[in-house]
XYZ file of C-alpha atoms in Angstrom:
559
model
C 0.000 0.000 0.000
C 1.015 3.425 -0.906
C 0.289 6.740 -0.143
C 1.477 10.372 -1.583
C 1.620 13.964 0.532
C -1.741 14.541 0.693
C -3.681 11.102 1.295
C -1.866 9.632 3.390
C -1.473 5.817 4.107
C -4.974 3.833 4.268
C -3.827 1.494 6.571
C -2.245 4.305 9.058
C -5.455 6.136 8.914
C -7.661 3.345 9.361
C -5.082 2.395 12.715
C -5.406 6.184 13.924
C -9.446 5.568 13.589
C -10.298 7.650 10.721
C -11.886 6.702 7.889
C -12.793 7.688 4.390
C -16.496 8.026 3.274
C -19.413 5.678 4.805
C -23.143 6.263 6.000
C -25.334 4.870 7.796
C -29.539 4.471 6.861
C -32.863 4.943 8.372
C -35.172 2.579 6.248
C -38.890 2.531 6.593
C -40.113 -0.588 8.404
C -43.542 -0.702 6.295
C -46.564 -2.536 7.899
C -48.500 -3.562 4.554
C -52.140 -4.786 4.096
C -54.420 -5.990 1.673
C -57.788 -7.502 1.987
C -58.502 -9.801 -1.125
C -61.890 -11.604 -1.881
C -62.868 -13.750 -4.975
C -66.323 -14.755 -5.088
C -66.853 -17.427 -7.976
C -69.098 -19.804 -10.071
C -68.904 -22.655 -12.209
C -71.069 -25.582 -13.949
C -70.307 -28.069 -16.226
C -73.238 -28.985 -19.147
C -73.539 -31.564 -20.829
C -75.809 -30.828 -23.444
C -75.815 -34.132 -25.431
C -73.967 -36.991 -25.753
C -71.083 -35.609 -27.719
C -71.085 -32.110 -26.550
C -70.252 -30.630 -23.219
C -70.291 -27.002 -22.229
C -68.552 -25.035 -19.245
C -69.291 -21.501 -17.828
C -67.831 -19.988 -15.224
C -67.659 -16.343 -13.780
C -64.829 -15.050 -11.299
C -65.255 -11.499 -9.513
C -61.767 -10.190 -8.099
C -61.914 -7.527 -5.167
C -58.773 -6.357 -4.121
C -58.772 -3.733 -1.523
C -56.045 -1.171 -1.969
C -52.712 -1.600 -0.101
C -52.645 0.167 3.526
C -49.648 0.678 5.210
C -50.137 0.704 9.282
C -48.366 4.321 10.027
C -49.469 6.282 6.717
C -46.057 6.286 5.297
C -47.077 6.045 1.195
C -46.656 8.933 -1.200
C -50.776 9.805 -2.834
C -50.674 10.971 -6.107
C -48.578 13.891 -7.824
C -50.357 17.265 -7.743
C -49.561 19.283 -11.347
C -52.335 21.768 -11.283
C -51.200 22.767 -7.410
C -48.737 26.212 -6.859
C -45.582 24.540 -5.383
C -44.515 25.772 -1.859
C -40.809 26.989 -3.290
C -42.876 29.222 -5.522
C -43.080 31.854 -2.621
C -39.134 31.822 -2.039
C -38.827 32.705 -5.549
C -37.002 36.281 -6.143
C -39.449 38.196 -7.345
C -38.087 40.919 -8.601
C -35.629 39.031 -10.678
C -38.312 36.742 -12.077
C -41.630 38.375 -11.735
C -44.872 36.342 -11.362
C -42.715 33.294 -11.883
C -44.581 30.518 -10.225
C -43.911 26.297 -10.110
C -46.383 23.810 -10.208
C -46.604 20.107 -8.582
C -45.064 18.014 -5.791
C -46.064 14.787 -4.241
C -48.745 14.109 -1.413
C -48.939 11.650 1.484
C -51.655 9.260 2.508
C -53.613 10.440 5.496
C -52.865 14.231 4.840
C -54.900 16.991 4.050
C -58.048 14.588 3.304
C -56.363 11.758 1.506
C -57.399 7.930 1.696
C -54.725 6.278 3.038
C -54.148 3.835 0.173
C -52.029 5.296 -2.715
C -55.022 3.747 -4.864
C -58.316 3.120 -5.451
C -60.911 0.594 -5.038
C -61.377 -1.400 -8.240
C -65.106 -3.183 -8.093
C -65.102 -3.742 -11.768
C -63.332 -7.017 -11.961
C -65.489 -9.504 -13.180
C -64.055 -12.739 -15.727
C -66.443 -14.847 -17.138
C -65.240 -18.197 -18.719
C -66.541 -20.559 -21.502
C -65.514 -23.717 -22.613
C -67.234 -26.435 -25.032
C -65.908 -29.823 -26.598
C -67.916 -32.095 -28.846
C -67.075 -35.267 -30.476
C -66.949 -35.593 -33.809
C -66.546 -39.618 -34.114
C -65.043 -41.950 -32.096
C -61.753 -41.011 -32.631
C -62.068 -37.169 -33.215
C -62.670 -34.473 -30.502
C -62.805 -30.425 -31.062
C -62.284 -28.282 -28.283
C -62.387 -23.817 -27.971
C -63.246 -21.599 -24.744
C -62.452 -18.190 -24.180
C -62.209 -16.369 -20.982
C -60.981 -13.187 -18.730
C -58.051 -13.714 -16.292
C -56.885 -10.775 -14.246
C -53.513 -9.892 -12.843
C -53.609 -8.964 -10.025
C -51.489 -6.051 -8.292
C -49.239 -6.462 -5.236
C -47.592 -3.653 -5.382
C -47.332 -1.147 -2.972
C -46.486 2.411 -4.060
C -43.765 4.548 -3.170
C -42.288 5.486 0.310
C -40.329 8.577 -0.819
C -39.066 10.877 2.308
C -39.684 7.990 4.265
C -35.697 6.755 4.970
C -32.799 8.457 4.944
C -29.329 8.293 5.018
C -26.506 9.739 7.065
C -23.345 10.057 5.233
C -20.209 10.299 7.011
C -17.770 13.383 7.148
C -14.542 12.126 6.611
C -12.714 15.036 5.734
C -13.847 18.735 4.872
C -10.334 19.403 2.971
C -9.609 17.043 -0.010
C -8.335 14.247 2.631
C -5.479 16.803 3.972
C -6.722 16.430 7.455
C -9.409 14.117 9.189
C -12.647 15.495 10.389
C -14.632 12.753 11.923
C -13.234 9.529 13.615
C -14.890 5.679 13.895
C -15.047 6.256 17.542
C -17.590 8.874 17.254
C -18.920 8.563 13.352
C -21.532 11.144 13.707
C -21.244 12.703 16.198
C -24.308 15.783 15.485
C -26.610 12.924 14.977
C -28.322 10.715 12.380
C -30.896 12.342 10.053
C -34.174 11.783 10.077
C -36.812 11.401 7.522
C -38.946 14.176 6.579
C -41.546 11.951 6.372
C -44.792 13.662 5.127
C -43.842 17.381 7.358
C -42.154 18.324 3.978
C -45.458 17.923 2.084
C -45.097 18.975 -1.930
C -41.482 20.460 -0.962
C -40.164 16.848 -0.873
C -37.599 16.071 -2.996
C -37.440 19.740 -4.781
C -34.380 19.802 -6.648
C -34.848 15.532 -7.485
C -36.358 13.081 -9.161
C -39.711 12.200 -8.313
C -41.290 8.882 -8.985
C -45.508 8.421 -7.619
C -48.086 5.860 -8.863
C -51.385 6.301 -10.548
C -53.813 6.181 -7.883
C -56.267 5.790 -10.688
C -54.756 2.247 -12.097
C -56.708 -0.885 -12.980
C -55.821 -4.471 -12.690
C -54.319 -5.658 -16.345
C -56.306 -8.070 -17.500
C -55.848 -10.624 -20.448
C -58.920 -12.241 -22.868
C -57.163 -15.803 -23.492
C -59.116 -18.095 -25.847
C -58.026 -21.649 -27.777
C -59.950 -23.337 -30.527
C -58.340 -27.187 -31.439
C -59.087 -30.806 -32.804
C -57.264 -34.124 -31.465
C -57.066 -37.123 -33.166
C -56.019 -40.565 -31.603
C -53.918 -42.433 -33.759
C -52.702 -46.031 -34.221
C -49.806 -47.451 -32.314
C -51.276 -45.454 -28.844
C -50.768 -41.942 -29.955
C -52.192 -38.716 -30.596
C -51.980 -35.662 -32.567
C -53.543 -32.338 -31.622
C -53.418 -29.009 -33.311
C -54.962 -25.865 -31.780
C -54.796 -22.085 -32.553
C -54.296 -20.155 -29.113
C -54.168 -16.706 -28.273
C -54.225 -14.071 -25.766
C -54.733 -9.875 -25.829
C -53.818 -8.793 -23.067
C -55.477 -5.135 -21.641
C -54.419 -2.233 -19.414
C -51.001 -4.254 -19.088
C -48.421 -1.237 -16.804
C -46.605 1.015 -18.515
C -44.512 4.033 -17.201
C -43.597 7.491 -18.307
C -42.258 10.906 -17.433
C -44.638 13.758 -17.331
C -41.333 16.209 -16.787
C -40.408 16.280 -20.757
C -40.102 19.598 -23.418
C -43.554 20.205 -25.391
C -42.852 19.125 -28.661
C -42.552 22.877 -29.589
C -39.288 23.912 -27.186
C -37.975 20.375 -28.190
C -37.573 21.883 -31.837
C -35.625 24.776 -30.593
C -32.670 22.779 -30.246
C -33.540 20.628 -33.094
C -31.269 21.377 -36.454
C -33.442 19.866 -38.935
C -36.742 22.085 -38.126
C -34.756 25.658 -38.011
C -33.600 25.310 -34.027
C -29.941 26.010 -32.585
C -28.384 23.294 -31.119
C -26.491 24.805 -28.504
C -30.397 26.734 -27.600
C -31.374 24.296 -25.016
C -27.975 23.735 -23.566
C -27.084 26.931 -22.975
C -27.287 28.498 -19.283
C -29.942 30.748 -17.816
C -30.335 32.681 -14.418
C -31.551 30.210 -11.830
C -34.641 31.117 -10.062
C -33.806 28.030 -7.554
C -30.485 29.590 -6.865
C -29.725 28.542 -3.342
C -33.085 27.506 -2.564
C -32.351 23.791 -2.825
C -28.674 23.149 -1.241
C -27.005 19.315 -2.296
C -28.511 19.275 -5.708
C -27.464 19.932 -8.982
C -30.089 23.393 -9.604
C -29.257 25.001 -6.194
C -26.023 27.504 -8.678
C -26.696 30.717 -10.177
C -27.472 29.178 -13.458
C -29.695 26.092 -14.782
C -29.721 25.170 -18.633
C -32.660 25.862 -20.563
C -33.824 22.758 -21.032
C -34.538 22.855 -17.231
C -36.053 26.011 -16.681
C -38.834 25.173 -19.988
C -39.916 21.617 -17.775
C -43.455 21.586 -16.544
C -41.587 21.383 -13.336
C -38.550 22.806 -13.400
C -38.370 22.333 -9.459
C -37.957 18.526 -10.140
C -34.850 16.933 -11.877
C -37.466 14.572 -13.320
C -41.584 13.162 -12.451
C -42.260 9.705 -13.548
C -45.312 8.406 -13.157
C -46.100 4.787 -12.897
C -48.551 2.093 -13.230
C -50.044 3.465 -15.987
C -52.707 1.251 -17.663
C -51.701 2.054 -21.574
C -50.360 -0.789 -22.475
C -51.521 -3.596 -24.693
C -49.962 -7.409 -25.738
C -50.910 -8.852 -28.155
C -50.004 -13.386 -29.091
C -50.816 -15.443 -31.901
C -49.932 -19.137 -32.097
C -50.469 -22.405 -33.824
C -49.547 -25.407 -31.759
C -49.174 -28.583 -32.719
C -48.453 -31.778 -30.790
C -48.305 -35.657 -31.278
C -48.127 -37.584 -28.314
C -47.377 -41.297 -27.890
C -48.594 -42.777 -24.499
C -46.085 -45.889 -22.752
C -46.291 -49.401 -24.857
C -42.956 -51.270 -25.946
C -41.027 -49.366 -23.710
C -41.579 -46.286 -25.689
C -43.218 -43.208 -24.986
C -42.498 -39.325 -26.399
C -43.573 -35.831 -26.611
C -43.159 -33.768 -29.679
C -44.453 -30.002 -29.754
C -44.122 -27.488 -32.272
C -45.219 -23.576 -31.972
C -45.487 -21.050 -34.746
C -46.322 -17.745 -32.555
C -45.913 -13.875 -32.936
C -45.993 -11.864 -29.701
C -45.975 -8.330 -29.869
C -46.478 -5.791 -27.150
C -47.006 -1.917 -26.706
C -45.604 -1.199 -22.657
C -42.977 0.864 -23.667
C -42.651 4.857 -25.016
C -40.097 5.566 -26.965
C -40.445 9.055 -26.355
C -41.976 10.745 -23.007
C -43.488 13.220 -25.779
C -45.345 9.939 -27.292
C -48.985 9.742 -27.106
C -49.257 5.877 -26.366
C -46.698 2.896 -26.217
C -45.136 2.092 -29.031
C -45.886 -1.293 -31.136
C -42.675 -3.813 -31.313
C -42.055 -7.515 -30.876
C -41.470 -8.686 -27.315
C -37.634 -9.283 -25.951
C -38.612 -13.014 -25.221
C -40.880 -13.871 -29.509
C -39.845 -16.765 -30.569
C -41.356 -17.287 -33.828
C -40.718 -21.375 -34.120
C -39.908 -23.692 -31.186
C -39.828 -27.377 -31.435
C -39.436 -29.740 -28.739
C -39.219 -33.297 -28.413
C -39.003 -35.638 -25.473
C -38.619 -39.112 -25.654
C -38.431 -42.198 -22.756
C -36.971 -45.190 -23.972
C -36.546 -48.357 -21.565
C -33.671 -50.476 -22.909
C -35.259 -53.907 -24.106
C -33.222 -56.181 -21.882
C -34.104 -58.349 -18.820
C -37.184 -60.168 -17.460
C -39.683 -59.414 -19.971
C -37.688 -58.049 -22.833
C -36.529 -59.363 -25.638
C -33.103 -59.592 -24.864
C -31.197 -61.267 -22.093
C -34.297 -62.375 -20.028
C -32.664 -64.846 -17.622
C -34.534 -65.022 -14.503
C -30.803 -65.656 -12.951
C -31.170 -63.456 -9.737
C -27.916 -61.300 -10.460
C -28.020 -60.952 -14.120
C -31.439 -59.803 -14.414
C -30.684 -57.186 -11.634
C -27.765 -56.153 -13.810
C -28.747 -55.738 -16.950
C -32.639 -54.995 -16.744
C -34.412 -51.374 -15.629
C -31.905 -49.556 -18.026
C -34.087 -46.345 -19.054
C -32.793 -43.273 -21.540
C -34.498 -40.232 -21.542
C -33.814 -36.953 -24.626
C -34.886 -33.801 -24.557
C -34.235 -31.240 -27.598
C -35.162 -28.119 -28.132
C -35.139 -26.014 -31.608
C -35.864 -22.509 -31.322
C -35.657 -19.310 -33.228
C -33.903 -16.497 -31.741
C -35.103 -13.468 -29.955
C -35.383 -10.403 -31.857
C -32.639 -8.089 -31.778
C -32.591 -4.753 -30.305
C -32.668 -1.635 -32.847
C -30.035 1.765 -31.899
C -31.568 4.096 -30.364
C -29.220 6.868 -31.716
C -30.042 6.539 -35.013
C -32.528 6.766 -37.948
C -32.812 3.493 -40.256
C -32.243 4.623 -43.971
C -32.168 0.798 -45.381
C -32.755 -3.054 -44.915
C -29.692 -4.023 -42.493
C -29.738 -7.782 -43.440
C -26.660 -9.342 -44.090
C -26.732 -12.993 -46.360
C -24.232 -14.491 -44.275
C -23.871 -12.530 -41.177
C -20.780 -13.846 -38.988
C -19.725 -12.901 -35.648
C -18.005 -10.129 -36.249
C -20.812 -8.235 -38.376
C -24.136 -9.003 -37.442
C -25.723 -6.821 -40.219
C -24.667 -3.734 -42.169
C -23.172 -1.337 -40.221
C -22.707 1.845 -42.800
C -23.872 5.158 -41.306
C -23.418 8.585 -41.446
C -22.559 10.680 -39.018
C -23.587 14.047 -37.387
C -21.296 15.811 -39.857
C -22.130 14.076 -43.176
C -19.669 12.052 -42.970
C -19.776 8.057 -44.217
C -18.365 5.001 -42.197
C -18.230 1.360 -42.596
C -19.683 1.265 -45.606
C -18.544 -1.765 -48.040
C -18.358 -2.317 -51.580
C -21.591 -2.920 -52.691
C -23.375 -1.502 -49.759
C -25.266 1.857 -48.703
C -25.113 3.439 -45.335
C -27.860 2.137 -43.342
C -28.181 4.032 -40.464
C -28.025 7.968 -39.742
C -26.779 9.247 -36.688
C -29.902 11.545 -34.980
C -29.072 14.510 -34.122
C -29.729 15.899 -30.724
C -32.643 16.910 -29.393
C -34.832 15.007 -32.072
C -37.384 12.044 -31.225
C -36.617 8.233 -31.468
C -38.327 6.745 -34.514
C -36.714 3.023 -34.356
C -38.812 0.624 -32.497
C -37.111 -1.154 -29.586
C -36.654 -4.814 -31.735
C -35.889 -5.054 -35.447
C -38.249 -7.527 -37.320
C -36.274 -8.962 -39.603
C -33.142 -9.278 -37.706
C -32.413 -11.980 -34.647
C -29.470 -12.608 -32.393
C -28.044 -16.302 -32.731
C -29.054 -19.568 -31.236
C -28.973 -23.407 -31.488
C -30.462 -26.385 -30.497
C -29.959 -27.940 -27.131
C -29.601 -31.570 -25.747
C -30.073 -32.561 -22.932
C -30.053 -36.191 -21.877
C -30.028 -38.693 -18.752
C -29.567 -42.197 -18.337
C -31.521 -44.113 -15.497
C -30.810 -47.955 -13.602
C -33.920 -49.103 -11.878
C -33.085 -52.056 -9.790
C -35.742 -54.026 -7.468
C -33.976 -55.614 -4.926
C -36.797 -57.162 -2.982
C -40.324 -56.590 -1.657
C -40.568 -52.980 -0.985
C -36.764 -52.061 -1.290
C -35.644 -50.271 -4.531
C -32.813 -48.324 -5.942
C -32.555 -45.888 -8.575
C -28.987 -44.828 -10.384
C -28.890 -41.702 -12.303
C -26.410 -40.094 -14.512
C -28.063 -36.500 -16.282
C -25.792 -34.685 -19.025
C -27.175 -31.236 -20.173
C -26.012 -28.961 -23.059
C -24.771 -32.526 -24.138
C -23.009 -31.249 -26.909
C -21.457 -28.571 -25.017
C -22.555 -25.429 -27.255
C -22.022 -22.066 -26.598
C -24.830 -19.731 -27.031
C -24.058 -16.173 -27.580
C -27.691 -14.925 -27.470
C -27.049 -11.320 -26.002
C -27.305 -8.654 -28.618
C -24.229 -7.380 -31.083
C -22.608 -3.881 -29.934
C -25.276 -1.403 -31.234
C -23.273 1.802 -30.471
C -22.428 2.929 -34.436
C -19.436 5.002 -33.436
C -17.663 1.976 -31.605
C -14.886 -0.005 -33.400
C -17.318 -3.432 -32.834
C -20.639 -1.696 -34.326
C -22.635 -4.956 -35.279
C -20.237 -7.590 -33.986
C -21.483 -10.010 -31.165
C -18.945 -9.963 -28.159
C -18.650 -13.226 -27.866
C -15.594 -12.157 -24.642
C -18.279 -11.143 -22.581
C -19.161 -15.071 -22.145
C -21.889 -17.624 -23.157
C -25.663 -16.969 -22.569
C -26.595 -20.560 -21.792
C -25.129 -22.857 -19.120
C -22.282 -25.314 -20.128
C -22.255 -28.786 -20.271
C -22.819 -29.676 -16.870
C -23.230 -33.186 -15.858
C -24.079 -35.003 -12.869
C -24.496 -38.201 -10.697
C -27.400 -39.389 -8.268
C -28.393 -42.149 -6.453
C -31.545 -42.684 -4.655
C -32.954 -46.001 -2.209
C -36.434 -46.329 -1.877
C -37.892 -48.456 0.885
């Protein structure tokens, strides 16, 4: 350990009892309650021989979340005068007034639930299956499901942390020692005495008292067929939409108008919004970063320029939307044999996120987790040998014991990847797609830059991407559609020894591979920052996405 003239040595310091930075937190010890009821009915019909019908209705009430001492943020107040307003100099910013600020549960006339009562959460159900022939069965139903919320709001101004004073002069000399850390006294939490002046000069996050349950309309419609040879074949069309699904924004962002006073393309200076302006906060809000004599632009045209940000959440704007066929054959246990073979073709597409906090509603894009084709099979396969097989069945106490209960089990899985993230720096001039993408250039990686300038562009190619400029809105959606990151198929396998040794007692021998094959997947998406030197290229240093081959031994007796 070293040390130079002005820091010292950290092990001398730490003998002498001082010490460098540290803290120590009060954290709200919430007391949380919800009541939850769910009233339901059901009946099964059958209406004829071959045809049987099922209805059902489900009524969710859950009461909103209380917490025993009050201590929830209610709501965010925009239309309300903010208390700061009234320490504003006047005279250098006349009539200038601020709007907004949090509230508290149990104050000033508030419920003491950050939400309300939802009564409205009724699901009916509906099922039918009739029989075409003997062989031959169609099935469909539809119905509401809920999900339900167990969330409970924010606690903001509710803990609070003590940092300790190590030093008040760049480390030259100690202030405060470990014997006596704080010695002025731990902070304590404003709690709700702050009212709409909490966290002026911060971020603010509250939830929409106002938000429903999410709630998704899932509904199936498929024939089975048994087949020879004990198996059967079923293929269905099943789908879901779901409803109200959370989404979040800010509510702290430029109008769409100041936005384009910064924005190059529609007339604006760049530099506008950046620039600094007399701070009517000056040294109204000490420890944050609008307490100097000046605040950029950009800040002082928020709705709240008293706030760093406002984020509201648990808003019920967003929407999902799945698609699938599904197909299966199953063969039930005879010869020893028995499998499972599934194949989906699905699209699942969901609006939960904004691109832009100046955005109307969520914008449309595959999910992170689409996979448009996923097979799957799973066979069980007991080895024919031993009492009752068609090899090697000697009754001979020792043999049989040895080489009969052998089992092998498969399972392998081929899916499509999931769809890879877009850049949200840029705009998309062209179709990215590469013929043979490789490793080390996932797709076309051409763009131009802020100053006009062309990069990465190869023979036969066109940029494909334009850098946006600043102060302009996002127009790529989160996930390309035409462009996934890499995967394979997996295997995994086991091999199993049942062994009877007598009436009762039994032992079972196991020995499980997985990733059999032992191959990598780098599923994580390429580098999508257009000015780095590995634009497009999947980092395959960063390691594999999947587990490696792992395999293991067990042993379990049964009596």
């Amino acid at each position: 350990m070293t040390g130079d003239a002005f820091s010292g040595n950290g092990a001398a310091s730490l003998l002498l009892g001082y010490a460098a930075s540290g803290s120590v937190g009060y954290t709200a010890d919430p007391f949380f309650q919800w009541l939850y009821y769910a009233p339901w009915v059901q009946d099964d019909i059958k209406v004829a021989r071959r045809l049987t019908l099922n209805f059902g209705l489900r009524w969710d009430i859950t009461t909103p979340v209380t917490e025993r001492f009050n201590e929830l943020d209610r709501d965010f107040f925009a239309s309300q005068v903010n208390p700061i307003s009234s320490q504003i100099n006047q005279t250098a910013f006349s009539g200038m007034k601020v709007y907004g600020g949090i509230g508290f549960v149990g104050q000033n006339g508030l419920p003491r639930s950050p939400y309300n009562i939802d009564l409205k959460d009724f699901q009916p159900r509906i099922g039918a299956a009739y029989q075409i022939g003997a062989k031959t069965v169609l099935r469909g139903g539809w119905g509401i499901f809920d999900i339900m919320r167990t969330d409970t709001g924010q606690t903001s101004g509710f803990s609070q942390s003590t940092p300790f004073v190590g030093t008040q002069d760049s480390g030259r000399t100690p202030f405060n020692t470990i014997s006596n850390p704080f010695p002025t006294g731990l902070l304590q939490p404003a709690g709700a005495s702050t009212g709409m002046s909490t966290f002026l000069g911060q971020g603010v996050t509250f939830v929409n008292p106002a938000v429903r349950n999410p709630y998704v309309h899932q509904f199936s419609f498929g024939i089975q067929r048994e087949l020879p040879g004990n198996m059967s074949v079923e293929a269905s069309y099943v789908g879901s939409r779901t409803l109200r699904a959370l989404t979040s924004k800010s509510i702290d962002y430029l109008s769409l108008a100041n936005l384009a006073l910064g924005d190059s393309t529609q007339g604006g200076n760049p530099n506008y919004l950046n620039a600094q302006v007399p701070n009517p906060f000056q040294n109204l809000v000490p420890g944050t970063t609008i307490n100097g004599a000046t605040i950029s632009r950009s800040q002082s045209l928020l709705p709240f320029p008293e706030f760093t940000g406002v984020t509201e959440n648990n808003l019920n704007t967003g929407k999902i939307w799945y698609n699938s066929l599904q197909v299966s054959l199953q063969k039930r246990y005879s010869h020893g044999l028995a499998f499972a073979a599934n194949y989906n073709f699905s699209k699942n597409i969901s609006a939960i996120s904004y691109l832009n906090s100046q955005d109307a509603a969520p914008t449309r894009s595959l999910t992170a987790f689409d996979r448009p084709q996923r097979l799957a099979f799973s066979p069980i396969y007991e080895l024919p040998f031993g009492p009752g097989r068609l090899f090697l069945r000697s009754k001979n106490g020792v043999l049989k014991r040895l080489v009969g209960g052998w089992q092998v089990n498969v399972s392998v899985v081929f899916q499509s990847g999931a769809p890879m993230s877009e850049p949200s720096s840029v705009t998309v001039l062209g179709d990215p797609r590469l013929a043979s993408p490789t490793w080390l250039r996932m797709f076309k990686t051409g763009y131009i830059d802020a100053n006009g300038v062309t990069h990465n562009v190869l023979p036969g190619e066109q940029p494909v991407f334009q850098i946006r400029q600043p102060d302009t809105l996002r127009t790529t959606p989160l996930y390309w559609g035409n462009l996934r990151d890499p995967w394979g198929p997996t295997y995994d396998a086991s091999l199993v020894k049942n062994t009877r040794i007598r009436e009762g007692m039994n032992c079972q021998f196991r020995f499980e591979a997985f990733n059999v094959d032992n191959h990598p997947q780098f599923a994580e998406d390429p580098n999508l920052t257009p000015t780095s030197t590995t634009f497009g290229e999947i980092i395959r240093g960063n390691g594999q996405t999947n587990a490696a081959r792992s395999l293991q031994f067990g042993f379990r007796f049964t009596f």
